[in-house]
Amino acid sequence: MLTRLEVDGFKNLLDLAVELGPFTCIAGENGTGKSNVFDAIQFLSLLADRSLMEAAQEVRGTHGERHGDARDLFWNGYDRGTHRMRFAAETLVSPEAVEDDFGRPAVPTTSFLRYELELGYQPPKGAEKIGRLSLLHESLRHIKQGDARARLRFPHSKARFRDAVVTGRRSGVSYISTTVEGTESVIRIHQDGGSRGPPRPAAASRARATVVSTVNTSGDPTILAVRREMQSWRRLALEPSALPAPAARGGHPRRSAGRRRRGTGGPGGTGPVPAAPGRLTAWLTAEG
């Protein structure tokens, strides 16, 4: 369950922080960036499953279309200068076991976590036609049980909710950390799940994907649980014209204006709900 989202430098979103609960409604005038908030969540979900560039090419560009140039996702777009976008997501993962890619169970050490990511842009080199995204910073750390009340800002019961979903303890080490050594950012995966050994380092500049997206075994159960949670974030778009109008008193529901072709989705349809301007957009997670 995504409980907080922070975005800076993605499309028109600057220094954005959104608190989320079991049900959150985002409303505002057209063109203010509501859809970009959902695009940011979708982008994080894609980054947990695909390479940096594959994820970027799946997200709507600034003109509402999928775009081949990664600069379309940055706030300063095609302007000269440094390109940076930063994300942070606080999320609750299931304290129960998730399954790795080989069918083995993996139980996270802690269930309330904060994930941070910073991406940059590298111009094309040599025969390359377009530039690419670069991984600058990635981290994953737990949120202490004692801090959970202040971090979960929606109304909830300590006994019936917080104590059940915020579990586990861990001493101060992050699950993923980034340090700058000379001019190079080095990302490290720290041991988890009772295993012992030194952190596993990797140079960020050579990464083609996030660290989270590469974890697929039970050896890193908490990182894997975060990846599974992010993979579960899905977008559900409802087309208002395909929905039934309110029922008249004593009558049957009235269809909205316009005829809907058979199989186009919505109530009574068999296909996907069509996306169109003015659609209502909601995000669902595995928890519902």
Short mmCIF file of C-alpha atoms in Angstrom, two decimals:
data_model
loop_
_atom_site.label_atom_id
_atom_site.label_comp_id
_atom_site.label_asym_id
_atom_site.label_seq_id
_atom_site.Cartn_x
_atom_site.Cartn_y
_atom_site.Cartn_z
CA MET A 1 0.00 0.00 0.00
CA LEU A 2 1.47 3.31 -1.11
CA THR A 3 1.19 5.80 1.78
CA ARG A 4 3.30 8.76 0.59
CA LEU A 5 4.66 9.91 -2.76
CA GLU A 6 7.27 12.59 -3.36
CA VAL A 7 8.20 13.80 -6.85
CA ASP A 8 10.56 16.52 -8.03
CA GLY A 9 11.54 17.26 -11.63
CA PHE A 10 9.17 14.79 -13.34
CA LYS A 11 7.10 16.57 -16.01
CA ASN A 12 5.50 19.60 -14.31
CA LEU A 13 5.82 18.21 -10.76
CA LEU A 14 8.22 20.14 -8.54
CA ASP A 15 8.67 19.46 -4.82
CA LEU A 16 5.40 17.53 -4.74
CA ALA A 17 4.45 15.51 -1.65
CA VAL A 18 1.17 13.58 -1.50
CA GLU A 19 -0.12 11.69 1.52
CA LEU A 20 -2.15 8.64 0.51
CA GLY A 21 -4.54 6.41 2.40
CA PRO A 22 -6.83 3.46 1.68
CA PHE A 23 -8.93 5.83 -0.47
CA THR A 24 -7.57 9.11 -1.82
CA CYS A 25 -9.29 11.52 -4.20
CA ILE A 26 -7.19 13.94 -6.26
CA ALA A 27 -9.18 16.80 -7.78
CA GLY A 28 -8.23 19.97 -9.63
CA GLU A 29 -8.54 22.01 -12.79
CA ASN A 30 -7.54 20.63 -16.17
CA GLY A 31 -3.87 20.95 -17.05
CA THR A 32 -2.61 21.26 -13.47
CA GLY A 33 -0.80 17.91 -13.37
CA LYS A 34 -3.28 15.45 -11.84
CA SER A 35 -2.56 12.83 -14.50
CA ASN A 36 1.17 13.39 -14.03
CA VAL A 37 0.84 12.20 -10.42
CA PHE A 38 -0.59 8.93 -11.73
CA ASP A 39 2.12 8.81 -14.41
CA ALA A 40 4.76 9.09 -11.68
CA ILE A 41 3.26 6.10 -9.84
CA GLN A 42 3.09 4.16 -13.09
CA PHE A 43 6.71 5.05 -13.85
CA LEU A 44 7.88 3.73 -10.46
CA SER A 45 5.91 0.55 -11.03
CA LEU A 46 7.47 0.05 -14.47
CA LEU A 47 10.95 0.73 -13.08
CA ALA A 48 10.47 -2.20 -10.69
CA ASP A 49 10.03 -4.52 -13.64
CA ARG A 50 11.85 -3.14 -16.69
CA SER A 51 14.97 -1.30 -17.74
CA LEU A 52 15.19 2.47 -17.29
CA MET A 53 14.58 3.22 -20.96
CA GLU A 54 11.84 0.62 -21.42
CA ALA A 55 9.98 2.11 -18.47
CA ALA A 56 10.44 5.65 -19.80
CA GLN A 57 9.05 4.75 -23.21
CA GLU A 58 5.89 3.28 -21.64
CA VAL A 59 4.94 6.51 -19.86
CA ARG A 60 2.97 9.30 -21.50
CA GLY A 61 5.10 12.14 -22.74
CA THR A 62 4.32 15.78 -22.09
CA HIS A 63 2.06 15.79 -25.16
CA GLY A 64 -0.01 12.86 -23.86
CA GLU A 65 1.73 10.27 -26.03
CA ARG A 66 4.41 7.66 -25.51
CA HIS A 67 7.68 9.22 -26.53
CA GLY A 68 11.04 7.81 -27.54
CA ASP A 69 13.13 10.61 -26.02
CA ALA A 70 13.60 10.38 -22.26
CA ARG A 71 13.94 14.17 -21.97
CA ASP A 72 10.19 14.38 -22.46
CA LEU A 73 9.79 13.19 -18.86
CA PHE A 74 11.96 15.86 -17.25
CA TRP A 75 10.65 19.17 -15.96
CA ASN A 76 13.21 21.12 -18.00
CA GLY A 77 12.64 18.90 -21.04
CA TYR A 78 14.83 19.83 -23.98
CA ASP A 79 16.51 22.81 -22.31
CA ARG A 80 20.25 22.73 -21.93
CA GLY A 81 21.74 21.98 -18.56
CA THR A 82 21.47 19.23 -15.98
CA HIS A 83 18.42 16.99 -15.98
CA ARG A 84 17.34 15.42 -12.70
CA MET A 85 14.18 13.81 -11.40
CA ARG A 86 13.70 12.46 -7.91
CA PHE A 87 11.12 10.13 -6.42
CA ALA A 88 10.38 8.83 -2.95
CA ALA A 89 7.69 6.33 -2.02
CA GLU A 90 6.71 5.18 1.45
CA THR A 91 4.89 1.89 1.32
CA LEU A 92 3.50 -0.92 3.42
CA VAL A 93 4.32 -4.39 2.13
CA SER A 94 2.62 -7.57 3.21
CA PRO A 95 4.33 -9.00 6.32
CA GLU A 96 3.54 -12.44 4.93
CA ALA A 97 5.73 -14.31 2.49
CA VAL A 98 5.95 -13.32 -1.15
CA GLU A 99 7.12 -15.71 -3.84
CA ASP A 100 10.36 -15.29 -5.75
CA ASP A 101 10.82 -16.09 -9.43
CA PHE A 102 11.67 -19.70 -8.56
CA GLY A 103 8.58 -20.29 -6.42
CA ARG A 104 10.37 -20.00 -3.09
CA PRO A 105 8.78 -18.07 -0.21
CA ALA A 106 10.43 -14.87 1.01
CA VAL A 107 9.34 -13.17 4.25
CA PRO A 108 10.33 -9.48 4.56
CA THR A 109 12.28 -8.46 7.66
CA THR A 110 10.25 -5.25 8.03
CA SER A 111 7.02 -4.15 6.38
CA PHE A 112 7.05 -0.31 6.39
CA LEU A 113 9.69 1.14 4.08
CA ARG A 114 10.89 4.23 2.25
CA TYR A 115 12.28 3.93 -1.29
CA GLU A 116 14.19 6.79 -2.92
CA LEU A 117 15.33 7.12 -6.53
CA GLU A 118 17.13 9.79 -8.55
CA LEU A 119 17.56 9.64 -12.31
CA GLY A 120 19.54 11.81 -14.71
CA TYR A 121 19.97 12.10 -18.46
CA GLN A 122 22.98 11.26 -20.60
CA PRO A 123 23.09 12.72 -24.14
CA PRO A 124 23.65 10.32 -27.04
CA LYS A 125 27.19 9.24 -27.82
CA GLY A 126 28.71 7.98 -31.04
CA ALA A 127 26.10 6.31 -33.22
CA GLU A 128 23.33 6.63 -30.62
CA LYS A 129 20.30 8.54 -31.88
CA ILE A 130 18.75 9.33 -28.51
CA GLY A 131 20.15 9.75 -25.02
CA ARG A 132 19.38 7.53 -22.08
CA LEU A 133 18.40 7.71 -18.46
CA SER A 134 21.13 7.26 -15.85
CA LEU A 135 20.80 5.95 -12.31
CA LEU A 136 22.21 8.47 -9.84
CA HIS A 137 20.85 7.37 -6.48
CA GLU A 138 18.78 4.50 -5.10
CA SER A 139 18.04 3.64 -1.49
CA LEU A 140 15.65 1.54 0.56
CA ARG A 141 15.37 1.76 4.33
CA HIS A 142 12.86 0.71 6.94
CA ILE A 143 10.60 3.05 8.88
CA LYS A 144 10.66 2.31 12.58
CA GLN A 145 7.54 1.08 14.34
CA GLY A 146 7.76 4.03 16.72
CA ASP A 147 7.56 6.44 13.77
CA ALA A 148 4.63 4.72 12.06
CA ARG A 149 1.89 6.68 13.80
CA ALA A 150 3.27 10.00 12.55
CA ARG A 151 3.99 8.64 9.06
CA LEU A 152 0.56 7.05 8.49
CA ARG A 153 -1.45 10.24 8.35
CA PHE A 154 -4.87 8.77 7.59
CA PRO A 155 -7.27 7.79 10.42
CA HIS A 156 -6.63 4.24 11.56
CA SER A 157 -6.73 1.96 14.58
CA LYS A 158 -3.48 1.05 16.28
CA ALA A 159 -4.78 -2.31 17.47
CA ARG A 160 -6.71 -3.34 14.38
CA PHE A 161 -4.48 -1.86 11.68
CA ARG A 162 -1.08 -0.44 12.59
CA ASP A 163 0.06 -3.26 14.87
CA ALA A 164 -1.00 -5.79 12.24
CA VAL A 165 0.70 -4.25 9.21
CA VAL A 166 3.80 -2.51 10.63
CA THR A 167 5.99 -5.42 11.69
CA GLY A 168 9.63 -6.40 12.11
CA ARG A 169 12.74 -4.70 13.41
CA ARG A 170 16.12 -3.91 11.90
CA SER A 171 19.20 -2.11 13.16
CA GLY A 172 20.18 1.09 11.35
CA VAL A 173 21.51 -0.38 8.08
CA SER A 174 19.58 0.31 4.86
CA TYR A 175 18.60 -2.49 2.51
CA ILE A 176 19.92 -0.45 -0.44
CA SER A 177 22.26 2.52 -0.11
CA THR A 178 24.19 4.87 -2.41
CA THR A 179 27.51 6.54 -1.68
CA VAL A 180 29.68 8.81 -3.82
CA GLU A 181 33.24 7.57 -4.14
CA GLY A 182 35.36 10.05 -6.06
CA THR A 183 33.20 10.93 -9.05
CA GLU A 184 31.31 7.64 -9.08
CA SER A 185 28.04 6.78 -7.34
CA VAL A 186 28.17 3.27 -5.90
CA ILE A 187 24.98 1.42 -4.98
CA ARG A 188 25.13 -1.36 -2.39
CA ILE A 189 22.70 -4.12 -1.46
CA HIS A 190 22.98 -4.91 2.24
CA GLN A 191 22.37 -8.37 3.61
CA ASP A 192 18.87 -9.32 4.72
CA GLY A 193 16.87 -12.28 5.91
CA GLY A 194 19.42 -13.49 8.44
CA SER A 195 22.23 -13.90 5.91
CA ARG A 196 25.69 -12.54 6.63
CA GLY A 197 28.36 -11.05 4.45
CA PRO A 198 29.64 -7.77 3.04
CA PRO A 199 27.38 -5.46 0.99
CA ARG A 200 27.29 -6.10 -2.74
CA PRO A 201 28.44 -2.95 -4.60
CA ALA A 202 27.71 -1.87 -8.18
CA ALA A 203 28.60 1.27 -10.13
CA ALA A 204 25.45 3.30 -10.73
CA SER A 205 26.70 4.85 -13.98
CA ARG A 206 26.74 1.46 -15.73
CA ALA A 207 23.29 0.40 -14.51
CA ARG A 208 20.60 -0.08 -17.12
CA ALA A 209 17.90 -0.77 -14.53
CA THR A 210 17.12 -0.08 -10.89
CA VAL A 211 18.51 -2.41 -8.23
CA VAL A 212 14.97 -3.24 -7.10
CA SER A 213 14.11 -4.54 -10.57
CA THR A 214 17.04 -6.98 -10.53
CA VAL A 215 16.13 -8.73 -7.27
CA ASN A 216 14.24 -11.93 -8.03
CA THR A 217 15.30 -14.44 -5.36
CA SER A 218 14.44 -15.08 -1.72
CA GLY A 219 17.98 -14.10 -0.67
CA ASP A 220 16.84 -10.46 -0.41
CA PRO A 221 13.29 -10.91 0.92
CA THR A 222 12.53 -7.30 1.90
CA ILE A 223 13.72 -5.82 -1.40
CA LEU A 224 11.77 -8.52 -3.21
CA ALA A 225 8.63 -7.68 -1.20
CA VAL A 226 8.98 -4.01 -2.18
CA ARG A 227 9.42 -5.00 -5.81
CA ARG A 228 6.29 -7.17 -5.70
CA GLU A 229 4.35 -4.31 -4.09
CA MET A 230 5.46 -1.82 -6.76
CA GLN A 231 4.68 -4.31 -9.52
CA SER A 232 1.13 -4.56 -8.16
CA TRP A 233 0.37 -0.84 -8.68
CA ARG A 234 -2.16 -0.73 -11.50
CA ARG A 235 -4.10 1.99 -13.25
CA LEU A 236 -7.85 1.62 -13.74
CA ALA A 237 -9.40 4.11 -16.17
CA LEU A 238 -13.18 4.51 -16.32
CA GLU A 239 -14.89 6.11 -19.31
CA PRO A 240 -17.83 8.17 -17.96
CA SER A 241 -19.91 7.86 -21.15
CA ALA A 242 -19.81 4.05 -20.85
CA LEU A 243 -21.26 4.06 -17.32
CA PRO A 244 -25.01 3.86 -16.59
CA ALA A 245 -26.68 7.10 -15.55
CA PRO A 246 -28.45 7.27 -12.16
CA ALA A 247 -31.69 5.31 -12.05
CA ALA A 248 -34.99 7.16 -12.21
CA ARG A 249 -37.27 6.60 -9.24
CA GLY A 250 -38.89 3.20 -9.65
CA GLY A 251 -37.21 2.67 -12.99
CA HIS A 252 -34.16 1.02 -14.48
CA PRO A 253 -30.73 2.68 -14.79
CA ARG A 254 -30.56 5.03 -17.77
CA ARG A 255 -27.70 4.73 -20.21
CA SER A 256 -25.56 7.81 -20.66
CA ALA A 257 -25.78 9.74 -23.89
CA GLY A 258 -24.46 8.04 -26.98
CA ARG A 259 -24.50 4.39 -27.97
CA ARG A 260 -21.71 2.12 -26.83
CA ARG A 261 -20.52 -0.46 -29.30
CA ARG A 262 -20.79 -4.06 -28.23
CA GLY A 263 -17.65 -5.34 -26.56
CA THR A 264 -16.16 -1.94 -25.73
CA GLY A 265 -16.09 -2.58 -22.01
CA GLY A 266 -17.77 -0.98 -19.05
CA PRO A 267 -20.91 -2.47 -17.48
CA GLY A 268 -22.19 -5.24 -19.71
CA GLY A 269 -19.23 -5.01 -22.09
CA THR A 270 -16.65 -7.68 -22.78
CA GLY A 271 -13.56 -5.69 -23.72
CA PRO A 272 -11.30 -3.20 -21.98
CA VAL A 273 -12.65 0.16 -20.89
CA PRO A 274 -11.57 2.71 -23.52
CA ALA A 275 -9.37 5.59 -22.43
CA ALA A 276 -10.49 9.04 -23.51
CA PRO A 277 -10.17 12.68 -22.45
CA GLY A 278 -12.09 13.32 -19.27
CA ARG A 279 -11.68 9.81 -17.93
CA LEU A 280 -11.75 9.12 -14.22
CA THR A 281 -8.53 7.53 -13.04
CA ALA A 282 -7.97 5.46 -9.91
CA TRP A 283 -5.06 3.44 -8.58
CA LEU A 284 -5.50 0.02 -7.06
CA THR A 285 -2.98 -2.12 -5.18
CA ALA A 286 -2.98 -5.81 -4.34
CA GLU A 287 -4.64 -4.96 -1.02
CA GLY A 288 -7.58 -3.43 -2.92
#
